[in-house]
Tab-separated table of C-alpha atoms in Angstrom:
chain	number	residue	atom	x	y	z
A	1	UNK	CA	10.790	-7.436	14.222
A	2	UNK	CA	7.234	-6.983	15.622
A	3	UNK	CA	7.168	-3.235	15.210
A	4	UNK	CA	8.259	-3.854	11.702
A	5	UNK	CA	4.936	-6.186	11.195
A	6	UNK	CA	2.987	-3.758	13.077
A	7	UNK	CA	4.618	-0.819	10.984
A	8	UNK	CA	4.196	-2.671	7.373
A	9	UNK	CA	0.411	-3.671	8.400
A	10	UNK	CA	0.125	0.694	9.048
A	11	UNK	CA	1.484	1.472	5.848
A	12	UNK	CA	-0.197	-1.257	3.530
A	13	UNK	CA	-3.697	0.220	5.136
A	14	UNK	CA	-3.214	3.989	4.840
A	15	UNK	CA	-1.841	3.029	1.033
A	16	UNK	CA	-4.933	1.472	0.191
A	17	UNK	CA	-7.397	3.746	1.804
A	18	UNK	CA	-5.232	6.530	0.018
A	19	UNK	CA	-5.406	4.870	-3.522
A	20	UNK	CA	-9.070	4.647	-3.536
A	21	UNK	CA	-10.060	7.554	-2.384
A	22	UNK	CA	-7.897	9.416	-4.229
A	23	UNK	CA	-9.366	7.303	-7.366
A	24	UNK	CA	-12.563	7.884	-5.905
A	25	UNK	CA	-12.455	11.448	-6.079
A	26	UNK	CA	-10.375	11.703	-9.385
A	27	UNK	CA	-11.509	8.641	-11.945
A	28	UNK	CA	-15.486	7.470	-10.327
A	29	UNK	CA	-17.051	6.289	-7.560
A	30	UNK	CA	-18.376	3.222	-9.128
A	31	UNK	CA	-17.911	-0.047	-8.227
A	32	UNK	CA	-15.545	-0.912	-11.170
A	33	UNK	CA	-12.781	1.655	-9.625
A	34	UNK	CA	-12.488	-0.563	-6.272
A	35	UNK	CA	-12.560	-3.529	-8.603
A	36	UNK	CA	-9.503	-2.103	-10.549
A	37	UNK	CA	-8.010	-1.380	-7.340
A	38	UNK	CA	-8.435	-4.748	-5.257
A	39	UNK	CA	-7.689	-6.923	-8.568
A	40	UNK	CA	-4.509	-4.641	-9.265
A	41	UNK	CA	-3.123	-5.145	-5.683
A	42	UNK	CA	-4.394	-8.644	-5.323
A	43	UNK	CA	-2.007	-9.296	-8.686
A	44	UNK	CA	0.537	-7.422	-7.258
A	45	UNK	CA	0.414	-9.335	-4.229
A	46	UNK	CA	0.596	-12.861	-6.362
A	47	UNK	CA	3.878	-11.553	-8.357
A	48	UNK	CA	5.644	-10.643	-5.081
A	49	UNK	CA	5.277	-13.876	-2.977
A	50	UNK	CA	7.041	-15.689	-5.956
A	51	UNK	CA	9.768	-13.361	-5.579
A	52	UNK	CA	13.073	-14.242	-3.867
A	53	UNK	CA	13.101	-12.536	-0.185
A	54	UNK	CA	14.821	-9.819	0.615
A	55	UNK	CA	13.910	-7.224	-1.713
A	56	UNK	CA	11.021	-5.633	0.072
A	57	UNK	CA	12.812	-2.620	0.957
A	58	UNK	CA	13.236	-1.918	-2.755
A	59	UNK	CA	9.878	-2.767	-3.741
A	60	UNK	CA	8.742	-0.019	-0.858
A	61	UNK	CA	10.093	2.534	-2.691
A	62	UNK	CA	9.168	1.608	-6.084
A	63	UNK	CA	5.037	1.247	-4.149
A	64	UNK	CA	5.659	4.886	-3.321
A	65	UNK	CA	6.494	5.735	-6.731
A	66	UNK	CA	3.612	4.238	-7.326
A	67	UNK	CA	1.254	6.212	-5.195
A	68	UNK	CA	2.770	9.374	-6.606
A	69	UNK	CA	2.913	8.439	-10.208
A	70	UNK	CA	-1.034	7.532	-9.859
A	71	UNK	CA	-1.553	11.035	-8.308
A	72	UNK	CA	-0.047	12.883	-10.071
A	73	UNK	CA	-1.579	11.698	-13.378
A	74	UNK	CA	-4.645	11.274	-12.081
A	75	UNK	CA	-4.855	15.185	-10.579
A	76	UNK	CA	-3.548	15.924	-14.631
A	77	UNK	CA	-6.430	14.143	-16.266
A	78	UNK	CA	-9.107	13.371	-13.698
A	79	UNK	CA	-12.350	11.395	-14.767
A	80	UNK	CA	-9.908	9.720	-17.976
A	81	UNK	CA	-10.666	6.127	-18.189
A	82	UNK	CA	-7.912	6.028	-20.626
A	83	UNK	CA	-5.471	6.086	-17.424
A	84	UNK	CA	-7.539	2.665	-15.627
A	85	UNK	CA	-4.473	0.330	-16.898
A	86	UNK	CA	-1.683	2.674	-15.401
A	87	UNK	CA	-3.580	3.157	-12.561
A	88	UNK	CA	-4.368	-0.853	-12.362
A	89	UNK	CA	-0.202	-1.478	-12.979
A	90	UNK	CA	0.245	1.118	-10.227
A	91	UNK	CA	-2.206	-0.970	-7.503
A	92	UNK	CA	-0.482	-3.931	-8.440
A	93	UNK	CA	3.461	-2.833	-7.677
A	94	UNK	CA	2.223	-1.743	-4.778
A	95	UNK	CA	0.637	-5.394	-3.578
A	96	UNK	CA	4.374	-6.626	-5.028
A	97	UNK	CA	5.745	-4.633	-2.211
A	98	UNK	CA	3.031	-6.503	0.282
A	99	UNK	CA	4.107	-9.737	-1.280
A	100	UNK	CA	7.876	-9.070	-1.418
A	101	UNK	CA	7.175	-8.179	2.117
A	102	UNK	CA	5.517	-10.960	3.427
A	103	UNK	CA	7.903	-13.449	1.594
A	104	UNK	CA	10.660	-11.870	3.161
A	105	UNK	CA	9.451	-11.559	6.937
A	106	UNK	CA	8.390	-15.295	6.992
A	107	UNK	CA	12.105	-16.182	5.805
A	108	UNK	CA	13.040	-14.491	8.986
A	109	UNK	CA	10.233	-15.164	11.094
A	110	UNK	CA	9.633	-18.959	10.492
A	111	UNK	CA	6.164	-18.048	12.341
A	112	UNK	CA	3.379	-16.969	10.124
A	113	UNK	CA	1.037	-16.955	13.450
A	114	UNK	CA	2.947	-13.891	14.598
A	115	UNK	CA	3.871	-12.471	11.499
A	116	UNK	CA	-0.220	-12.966	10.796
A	117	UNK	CA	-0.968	-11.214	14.248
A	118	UNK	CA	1.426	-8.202	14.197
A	119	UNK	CA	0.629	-7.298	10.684
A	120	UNK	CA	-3.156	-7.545	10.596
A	121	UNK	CA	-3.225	-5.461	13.851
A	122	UNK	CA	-1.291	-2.537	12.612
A	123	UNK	CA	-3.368	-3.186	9.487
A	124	UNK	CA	-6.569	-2.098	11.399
A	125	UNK	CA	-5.010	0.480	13.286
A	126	UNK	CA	-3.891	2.088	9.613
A	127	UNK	CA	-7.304	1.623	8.737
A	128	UNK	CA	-8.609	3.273	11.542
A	129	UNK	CA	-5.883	5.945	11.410
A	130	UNK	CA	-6.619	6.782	7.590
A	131	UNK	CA	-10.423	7.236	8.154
A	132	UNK	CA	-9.791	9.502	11.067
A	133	UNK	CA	-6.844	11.203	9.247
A	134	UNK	CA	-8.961	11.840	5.715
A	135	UNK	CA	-11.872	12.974	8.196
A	136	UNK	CA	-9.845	15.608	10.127
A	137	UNK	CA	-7.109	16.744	7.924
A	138	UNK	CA	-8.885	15.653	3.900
A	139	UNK	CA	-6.923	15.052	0.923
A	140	UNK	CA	-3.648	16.285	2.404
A	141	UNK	CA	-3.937	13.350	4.751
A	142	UNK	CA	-4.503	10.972	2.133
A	143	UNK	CA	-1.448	12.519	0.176
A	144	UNK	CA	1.087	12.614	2.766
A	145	UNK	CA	0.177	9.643	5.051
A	146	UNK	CA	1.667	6.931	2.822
A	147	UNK	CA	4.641	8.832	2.386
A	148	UNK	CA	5.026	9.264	6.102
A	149	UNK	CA	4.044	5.691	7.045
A	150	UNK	CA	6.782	4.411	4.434
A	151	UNK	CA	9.352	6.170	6.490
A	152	UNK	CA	8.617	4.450	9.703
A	153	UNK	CA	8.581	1.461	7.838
A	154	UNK	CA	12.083	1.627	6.042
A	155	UNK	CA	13.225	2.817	9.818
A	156	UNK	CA	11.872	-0.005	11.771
A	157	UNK	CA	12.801	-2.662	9.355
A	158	UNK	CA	16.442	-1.211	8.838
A	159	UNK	CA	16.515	-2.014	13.312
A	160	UNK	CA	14.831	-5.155	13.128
């Protein structure tokens, strides 16, 4: 189970660090775009803790849809405000999936300590890893990586 934790901290960090700068670079680079972003998820994350567990495997791949419906609409009509509540809807199923998740590895767990440590590590490491990733390889880092960390996700949670 603690690769999973490790592996769902990864993904949640190279998701967010792909959402914004992806709306960074496509809607503005003011403040009110991280707001969107961080109140979107943060609702997100609400909805899916008062979900039943075990549907976080779902919710991952409706938090990739997600990703890829914001892109692609964004990359179709870049700079559109029009698109902030789609892109704000988007944010938030993704924080259901971190909600869904966490509900669901505490029913298992029964230790939020670990669950807590394991997470938050592999949330800095996915931090670390999507700063250095956008830095070396740009945007197709930033479009790829969440794709990619979803995978070793679904796999490690599937073992655990």
């Amino acid at each position: 189970m603690r690769p999973a934790l490790f592996a769902a901290g990864f993904f949640f960090a190279v998701l967010q660090f792909s959402y914004y700068l992806l709306l960074e670079w496509r809607l503005s680079s003011a403040w009110t775009t991280y707001a969107l972003l961080t109140l979107g998820w943060l609702a997100g994350v609400w909805a899916g803790l008062r979900l039943k567990p075990g549907r976080d495997l779902a919710f991952l791949a409706a938090s990739l849809g997600a990703y890829g419906l914001l892109s692609t609409t964004s990359g179709w009509s870049p700079f559109d405000d029009r698109l902030r509540p789609l892109f704000a809807l988007c944010a938030g199923l993704s924080g259901a999936h971190a909600g869904t998740f966490f509900r669901t590895a505490y029913a298992r767990l029964q230790d939020a300590r670990s669950l807590l440590l394991h997470e938050n590590n592999g949330f800095l490491v996915g931090l670390l890893a999507g700063f250095l990733g956008f830095y070396g390889f740009g945007w197709t880092f930033s479009l790829w990586a969440p794709p990619a960390a979803a995978l070793l996700l679904a796999g490690l949670r599937r073992r655990a």
